[in-house]
Amino acid sequence: MSSGSDKSGLEFLKNKISDERGFNCSYYKESILKRRIDSRMRRAEIDSYRDYVSLLDRSPQEYNALIDTLTVNVTGFFRNPSVFKAMEEVVIPNLLFYKKIQSRKVIRVWSVGCASGEEPYSVAILFRELLGDEIDDYLFFVTATDIDDHMLNKAREGIYTAEQVGNVSKKHLDRYFNEMGGRYQINDSIKRYVKFRHHDVISGEEIHYFDLILCRNLLIYLSREVQDEIFERFLRSLNPYGYLIIGKSETLTPQAARKFELIDLSERIYRKPP
Ligand SMILES: C[S@@+](CC[C@H](N)C(=O)[O-])C[C@H]1O[C@@H](n2cnc3c(N)ncnc32)[C@H](O)[C@@H]1O
């Protein structure tokens, strides 16, 4: 699958996906995309990109499966618990401190690449637990965005298997989920704080005034140049002293590292200077 003619076949396929599905392959790392496309082709027992293109034209199911493979939707409630601990002990208390001294009552969080919703719901649970009933003295909301509509629909529905809520404590499960025949639906006491919408972090319009941005396990698939642009966008999207949290296996680009203040290297927490 790596001969010269197949290289042009791969380019053709990438352009097709970008044109037809709005997933702009040129932003993503070539080696990762190729590995993912090749894995779908192996499953379909096809070994030329041209033949795979005709399969995509015949089979919308295969096209959807390919897009799911390319966007990688792996996620989980309280993924990397130590990050949530740092949010609980450092990020949120500091944020609340600044809100108090500024007499500001709006708290805006952005979960970028929210997949099926576990991350934004986890953050909303954490704020709800820390603020208690005081949460309603604030205008608190989490904007959760993704480019994968299939995932966004799942997130809005908010229904998870017992395995998916495995990381949620019994206390939180009882408080914030309704059990329905072995499945767990996030209830309205949390759902009302989280708004899902389709948005492409690379090419979508800029959104502003966030106190905390989580962009975890998405940047790793993007080229360093695109990452640079996204970090610039985040600087503009954050309020002064606003926090940025990236994935545990991700790093800031050198250019971004000069602009953000480092808060916790091992948890990948940064802050926009005032
Ligand atoms: C591996 S999941 C990460 C989910 C969650 N942030 C976490 O860390 O558990 C990556 C998500 O990023 C989304 N994604 C990929 N490219 C994106 C883009 N350009 N804009 C917004 N979301 C994107 C994918 O659809 C996928 O749902």
CSV table of C-alpha atoms and ligand atoms in Angstrom, one decimal:
chain,number,residue,atom,x,y,z
A,1,MET,CA,0.0,0.0,0.0
A,2,SER,CA,2.9,2.4,-0.3
A,3,SER,CA,3.8,2.2,-4.0
A,4,GLY,CA,4.1,5.5,-6.1
A,5,SER,CA,0.7,5.1,-7.7
A,6,ASP,CA,-0.9,4.2,-4.3
A,7,LYS,CA,0.6,7.4,-3.0
A,8,SER,CA,-1.5,9.4,-5.5
A,9,GLY,CA,-4.4,7.0,-4.6
A,10,LEU,CA,-4.0,8.0,-0.9
A,11,GLU,CA,-3.9,11.7,-1.8
A,12,PHE,CA,-7.1,11.3,-3.9
A,13,LEU,CA,-8.8,9.5,-1.0
A,14,LYS,CA,-7.8,12.2,1.5
A,15,ASN,CA,-9.1,14.9,-0.8
A,16,LYS,CA,-12.4,13.0,-1.2
A,17,ILE,CA,-12.8,12.7,2.6
A,18,SER,CA,-12.0,16.4,3.1
A,19,ASP,CA,-14.5,17.5,0.4
A,20,GLU,CA,-17.3,15.2,1.2
A,21,ARG,CA,-17.1,14.9,5.0
A,22,GLY,CA,-15.4,18.1,6.0
A,23,PHE,CA,-12.7,16.2,7.8
A,24,ASN,CA,-9.6,18.1,6.6
A,25,CYS,CA,-7.0,15.4,6.3
A,26,SER,CA,-4.2,17.9,5.6
A,27,TYR,CA,-4.3,19.0,9.3
A,28,TYR,CA,-3.6,15.6,10.6
A,29,LYS,CA,-0.4,13.6,10.9
A,30,GLU,CA,0.1,11.6,7.7
A,31,SER,CA,1.5,8.5,9.4
A,32,ILE,CA,-1.5,8.2,11.8
A,33,LEU,CA,-4.1,8.8,9.0
A,34,LYS,CA,-2.5,6.2,6.7
A,35,ARG,CA,-2.3,3.6,9.5
A,36,ARG,CA,-6.0,4.1,10.3
A,37,ILE,CA,-7.1,4.1,6.6
A,38,ASP,CA,-5.0,0.9,6.0
A,39,SER,CA,-6.7,-0.8,9.0
A,40,ARG,CA,-10.1,-0.2,7.5
A,41,MET,CA,-8.9,-1.4,4.1
A,42,ARG,CA,-7.5,-4.6,5.7
A,43,ARG,CA,-10.9,-5.3,7.3
A,44,ALA,CA,-12.6,-4.9,3.9
A,45,GLU,CA,-9.9,-7.1,2.3
A,46,ILE,CA,-9.0,-4.3,-0.2
A,47,ASP,CA,-5.5,-3.4,-1.0
A,48,SER,CA,-5.7,-0.4,-3.3
A,49,TYR,CA,-6.9,3.1,-2.4
A,50,ARG,CA,-8.8,3.4,-5.7
A,51,ASP,CA,-10.8,0.3,-4.9
A,52,TYR,CA,-11.4,1.6,-1.4
A,53,VAL,CA,-12.7,4.8,-2.8
A,54,SER,CA,-15.3,2.8,-4.9
A,55,LEU,CA,-16.3,0.9,-1.7
A,56,LEU,CA,-16.9,4.2,0.1
A,57,ASP,CA,-19.1,5.4,-2.8
A,58,ARG,CA,-21.2,2.2,-2.6
A,59,SER,CA,-21.3,1.9,1.2
A,60,PRO,CA,-22.3,4.8,3.5
A,61,GLN,CA,-21.8,2.4,6.4
A,62,GLU,CA,-18.1,1.9,5.5
A,63,TYR,CA,-17.8,5.6,5.1
A,64,ASN,CA,-19.2,6.3,8.6
A,65,ALA,CA,-16.9,3.6,10.0
A,66,LEU,CA,-13.9,5.1,8.4
A,67,ILE,CA,-14.8,8.6,9.8
A,68,ASP,CA,-15.2,7.0,13.2
A,69,THR,CA,-11.8,5.4,12.9
A,70,LEU,CA,-10.2,8.7,11.8
A,71,THR,CA,-11.6,10.8,14.5
A,72,VAL,CA,-10.8,8.3,17.4
A,73,ASN,CA,-13.4,8.8,20.0
A,74,VAL,CA,-11.8,7.0,22.9
A,75,THR,CA,-12.7,8.8,26.1
A,76,GLY,CA,-13.9,8.1,29.7
A,77,PHE,CA,-15.4,9.7,32.8
A,78,PHE,CA,-12.7,11.3,35.0
A,79,ARG,CA,-10.0,10.1,32.5
A,80,ASN,CA,-6.6,10.5,34.1
A,81,PRO,CA,-7.9,11.0,37.7
A,82,SER,CA,-4.8,12.9,38.8
A,83,VAL,CA,-5.8,15.7,36.4
A,84,PHE,CA,-9.2,16.0,38.0
A,85,LYS,CA,-7.5,16.0,41.4
A,86,ALA,CA,-5.4,18.9,40.3
A,87,MET,CA,-8.5,20.7,39.0
A,88,GLU,CA,-10.2,20.1,42.3
A,89,GLU,CA,-7.3,21.3,44.4
A,90,VAL,CA,-5.7,24.0,42.3
A,91,VAL,CA,-7.5,25.1,39.2
A,92,ILE,CA,-11.1,25.5,40.4
A,93,PRO,CA,-10.2,27.1,43.8
A,94,ASN,CA,-8.0,29.6,42.0
A,95,LEU,CA,-10.6,30.3,39.4
A,96,LEU,CA,-13.2,30.9,42.1
A,97,PHE,CA,-10.8,33.2,44.0
A,98,TYR,CA,-10.4,35.4,41.0
A,99,LYS,CA,-14.2,35.4,40.3
A,100,LYS,CA,-14.7,36.5,43.9
A,101,ILE,CA,-12.2,39.4,43.9
A,102,GLN,CA,-13.6,40.5,40.5
A,103,SER,CA,-17.2,40.1,41.7
A,104,ARG,CA,-17.8,38.1,38.5
A,105,LYS,CA,-20.5,35.5,38.5
A,106,VAL,CA,-20.0,33.8,35.1
A,107,ILE,CA,-17.9,30.7,34.8
A,108,ARG,CA,-17.3,29.3,31.3
A,109,VAL,CA,-15.6,26.0,30.5
A,110,TRP,CA,-14.9,24.6,27.0
A,111,SER,CA,-14.3,20.9,26.4
A,112,VAL,CA,-12.7,20.7,22.9
A,113,GLY,CA,-13.1,17.4,21.2
A,114,CYS,CA,-15.7,16.2,23.8
A,115,ALA,CA,-16.4,12.9,22.0
A,116,SER,CA,-19.4,11.1,23.7
A,117,GLY,CA,-19.6,13.6,26.5
A,118,GLU,CA,-17.8,11.9,29.4
A,119,GLU,CA,-15.2,14.7,29.8
A,120,PRO,CA,-17.6,17.7,29.9
A,121,TYR,CA,-20.0,15.8,32.2
A,122,SER,CA,-17.1,14.9,34.5
A,123,VAL,CA,-16.0,18.6,34.7
A,124,ALA,CA,-19.6,19.7,35.4
A,125,ILE,CA,-19.9,17.1,38.2
A,126,LEU,CA,-16.6,18.4,39.7
A,127,PHE,CA,-17.8,22.0,39.7
A,128,ARG,CA,-21.2,20.9,41.1
A,129,GLU,CA,-19.5,19.0,43.9
A,130,LEU,CA,-17.1,21.8,44.8
A,131,LEU,CA,-19.7,24.6,44.7
A,132,GLY,CA,-22.6,22.8,46.1
A,133,ASP,CA,-25.8,24.8,45.9
A,134,GLU,CA,-23.7,27.9,45.4
A,135,ILE,CA,-23.3,26.8,41.8
A,136,ASP,CA,-26.6,28.5,41.0
A,137,ASP,CA,-25.3,31.8,42.2
A,138,TYR,CA,-23.1,31.6,39.2
A,139,LEU,CA,-23.9,31.5,35.5
A,140,PHE,CA,-21.9,28.3,35.0
A,141,PHE,CA,-21.8,26.4,31.8
A,142,VAL,CA,-19.7,24.0,29.8
A,143,THR,CA,-19.5,24.3,26.1
A,144,ALA,CA,-18.7,20.9,24.6
A,145,THR,CA,-17.6,20.7,21.0
A,146,ASP,CA,-16.6,18.1,18.5
A,147,ILE,CA,-16.6,17.6,14.7
A,148,ASP,CA,-18.2,14.1,14.9
A,149,ASP,CA,-22.0,14.5,14.9
A,150,HIS,CA,-22.5,10.8,15.7
A,151,MET,CA,-20.5,11.3,18.9
A,152,LEU,CA,-22.3,14.6,19.7
A,153,ASN,CA,-25.7,12.8,19.5
A,154,LYS,CA,-24.5,10.2,21.9
A,155,ALA,CA,-23.2,12.9,24.2
A,156,ARG,CA,-26.6,14.7,24.2
A,157,GLU,CA,-28.4,11.5,25.0
A,158,GLY,CA,-25.9,10.9,27.8
A,159,ILE,CA,-26.6,7.1,28.2
A,160,TYR,CA,-23.6,4.9,29.3
A,161,THR,CA,-23.0,1.3,30.0
A,162,ALA,CA,-21.9,0.0,33.4
A,163,GLU,CA,-18.4,-0.4,32.0
A,164,GLN,CA,-18.3,3.3,30.8
A,165,VAL,CA,-19.3,4.6,34.2
A,166,GLY,CA,-16.8,2.3,35.9
A,167,ASN,CA,-14.7,5.3,37.0
A,168,VAL,CA,-17.6,7.1,38.5
A,169,SER,CA,-17.9,6.8,42.3
A,170,LYS,CA,-21.0,5.2,43.8
A,171,LYS,CA,-21.8,8.5,45.4
A,172,HIS,CA,-21.7,10.4,42.1
A,173,LEU,CA,-23.5,7.6,40.3
A,174,ASP,CA,-26.4,7.8,42.7
A,175,ARG,CA,-26.5,11.6,42.7
A,176,TYR,CA,-26.1,12.4,39.0
A,177,PHE,CA,-27.3,9.4,37.0
A,178,ASN,CA,-30.6,7.5,36.5
A,179,GLU,CA,-30.2,3.8,36.2
A,180,MET,CA,-32.3,2.3,33.5
A,181,GLY,CA,-32.0,-1.5,33.0
A,182,GLY,CA,-28.3,-1.7,33.6
A,183,ARG,CA,-27.5,1.5,31.8
A,184,TYR,CA,-26.9,4.9,33.3
A,185,GLN,CA,-28.2,8.2,32.0
A,186,ILE,CA,-26.7,11.5,33.2
A,187,ASN,CA,-29.5,13.4,34.9
A,188,ASP,CA,-30.7,16.9,34.4
A,189,SER,CA,-28.9,18.2,37.5
A,190,ILE,CA,-25.7,18.0,35.5
A,191,LYS,CA,-27.0,18.0,31.9
A,192,ARG,CA,-28.4,21.5,32.2
A,193,TYR,CA,-24.9,22.9,32.6
A,194,VAL,CA,-23.5,21.3,29.4
A,195,LYS,CA,-24.2,22.5,25.9
A,196,PHE,CA,-23.0,20.4,23.0
A,197,ARG,CA,-22.4,21.8,19.5
A,198,HIS,CA,-20.6,21.0,16.3
A,199,HIS,CA,-17.4,23.0,16.0
A,200,ASP,CA,-14.1,22.4,14.3
A,201,VAL,CA,-11.3,23.7,16.5
A,202,ILE,CA,-9.1,24.3,13.5
A,203,SER,CA,-11.3,26.1,11.1
A,204,GLY,CA,-14.5,26.9,13.1
A,205,GLU,CA,-15.3,30.5,14.3
A,206,GLU,CA,-13.4,31.7,17.4
A,207,ILE,CA,-15.3,31.5,20.6
A,208,HIS,CA,-14.2,33.6,23.6
A,209,TYR,CA,-14.4,34.4,27.3
A,210,PHE,CA,-13.5,31.0,28.7
A,211,ASP,CA,-12.1,30.5,32.2
A,212,LEU,CA,-11.0,26.9,31.5
A,213,ILE,CA,-10.3,25.0,28.3
A,214,LEU,CA,-9.7,21.3,28.2
A,215,CYS,CA,-8.3,20.1,24.9
A,216,ARG,CA,-7.1,16.6,25.7
A,217,ASN,CA,-6.1,13.8,23.4
A,218,LEU,CA,-6.9,15.6,20.2
A,219,LEU,CA,-3.8,17.7,19.5
A,220,ILE,CA,-1.7,14.6,19.3
A,221,TYR,CA,-3.2,13.8,15.9
A,222,LEU,CA,-2.4,17.2,14.4
A,223,SER,CA,0.7,18.6,12.8
A,224,ARG,CA,2.9,20.9,14.9
A,225,GLU,CA,2.0,23.9,12.7
A,226,VAL,CA,-1.7,23.3,13.2
A,227,GLN,CA,-1.1,22.9,16.9
A,228,ASP,CA,0.6,26.3,17.0
A,229,GLU,CA,-2.4,27.9,15.4
A,230,ILE,CA,-4.8,26.2,17.9
A,231,PHE,CA,-2.7,27.4,20.9
A,232,GLU,CA,-2.9,30.9,19.5
A,233,ARG,CA,-6.6,30.6,19.2
A,234,PHE,CA,-6.8,29.3,22.8
A,235,LEU,CA,-4.9,32.3,24.0
A,236,ARG,CA,-7.5,34.5,22.4
A,237,SER,CA,-10.4,32.4,23.7
A,238,LEU,CA,-9.3,32.5,27.3
A,239,ASN,CA,-10.0,35.2,29.9
A,240,PRO,CA,-6.9,36.5,31.6
A,241,TYR,CA,-5.8,33.9,34.2
A,242,GLY,CA,-7.8,31.3,32.3
A,243,TYR,CA,-6.5,27.8,32.4
A,244,LEU,CA,-5.7,25.4,29.5
A,245,ILE,CA,-5.4,21.6,30.1
A,246,ILE,CA,-4.1,19.3,27.4
A,247,GLY,CA,-3.7,15.6,27.3
A,248,LYS,CA,-1.1,13.8,29.5
A,249,SER,CA,0.8,12.6,26.4
A,250,GLU,CA,0.7,16.0,24.7
A,251,THR,CA,3.1,18.9,24.9
A,252,LEU,CA,2.9,22.6,24.1
A,253,THR,CA,4.8,23.7,21.0
A,254,PRO,CA,7.9,25.8,21.8
A,255,GLN,CA,6.1,28.9,20.6
A,256,ALA,CA,3.1,28.2,22.8
A,257,ALA,CA,5.3,27.4,25.8
A,258,ARG,CA,6.7,31.0,25.7
A,259,LYS,CA,3.2,32.4,25.9
A,260,PHE,CA,1.5,30.3,28.5
A,261,GLU,CA,2.4,30.2,32.2
A,262,LEU,CA,3.2,26.6,33.4
A,263,ILE,CA,1.1,25.5,36.3
A,264,ASP,CA,1.6,21.8,36.5
A,265,LEU,CA,3.9,20.0,34.1
A,266,SER,CA,2.9,16.4,34.9
A,267,GLU,CA,-0.8,17.2,34.6
A,268,ARG,CA,-0.3,19.5,31.6
A,269,ILE,CA,-2.0,22.5,33.1
A,270,TYR,CA,-1.2,26.0,31.8
A,271,ARG,CA,-2.5,29.5,32.4
A,272,LYS,CA,-2.9,32.5,30.2
A,273,PRO,CA,-1.0,35.4,31.8
A,274,PRO,CA,-2.9,38.5,32.6
B,1,LIG,C1,-9.6,10.8,21.5
B,1,LIG,S1,-11.1,11.8,21.6
B,1,LIG,C2,-10.8,12.7,23.1
B,1,LIG,C3,-12.0,12.9,24.0
B,1,LIG,C4,-11.7,13.6,25.3
B,1,LIG,N1,-11.2,15.0,25.1
B,1,LIG,C5,-10.8,12.8,26.2
B,1,LIG,O1,-9.6,13.2,26.3
B,1,LIG,O2,-11.2,11.8,26.8
B,1,LIG,C6,-10.7,13.0,20.4
B,1,LIG,C7,-12.0,13.8,19.9
B,1,LIG,O3,-11.5,14.9,19.1
B,1,LIG,C8,-12.5,15.1,18.1
B,1,LIG,N2,-11.8,15.9,17.0
B,1,LIG,C9,-10.9,15.6,16.1
B,1,LIG,N3,-10.5,16.6,15.3
B,1,LIG,C10,-11.3,17.6,15.8
B,1,LIG,C11,-11.4,19.0,15.4
B,1,LIG,N4,-10.7,19.5,14.3
B,1,LIG,N5,-12.3,19.8,16.0
B,1,LIG,C12,-13.0,19.3,17.1
B,1,LIG,N6,-13.0,18.1,17.5
B,1,LIG,C13,-12.1,17.2,16.8
B,1,LIG,C14,-12.8,13.7,17.6
B,1,LIG,O4,-14.0,13.6,16.9
B,1,LIG,C15,-12.8,12.9,19.0
B,1,LIG,O5,-14.2,12.9,19.4
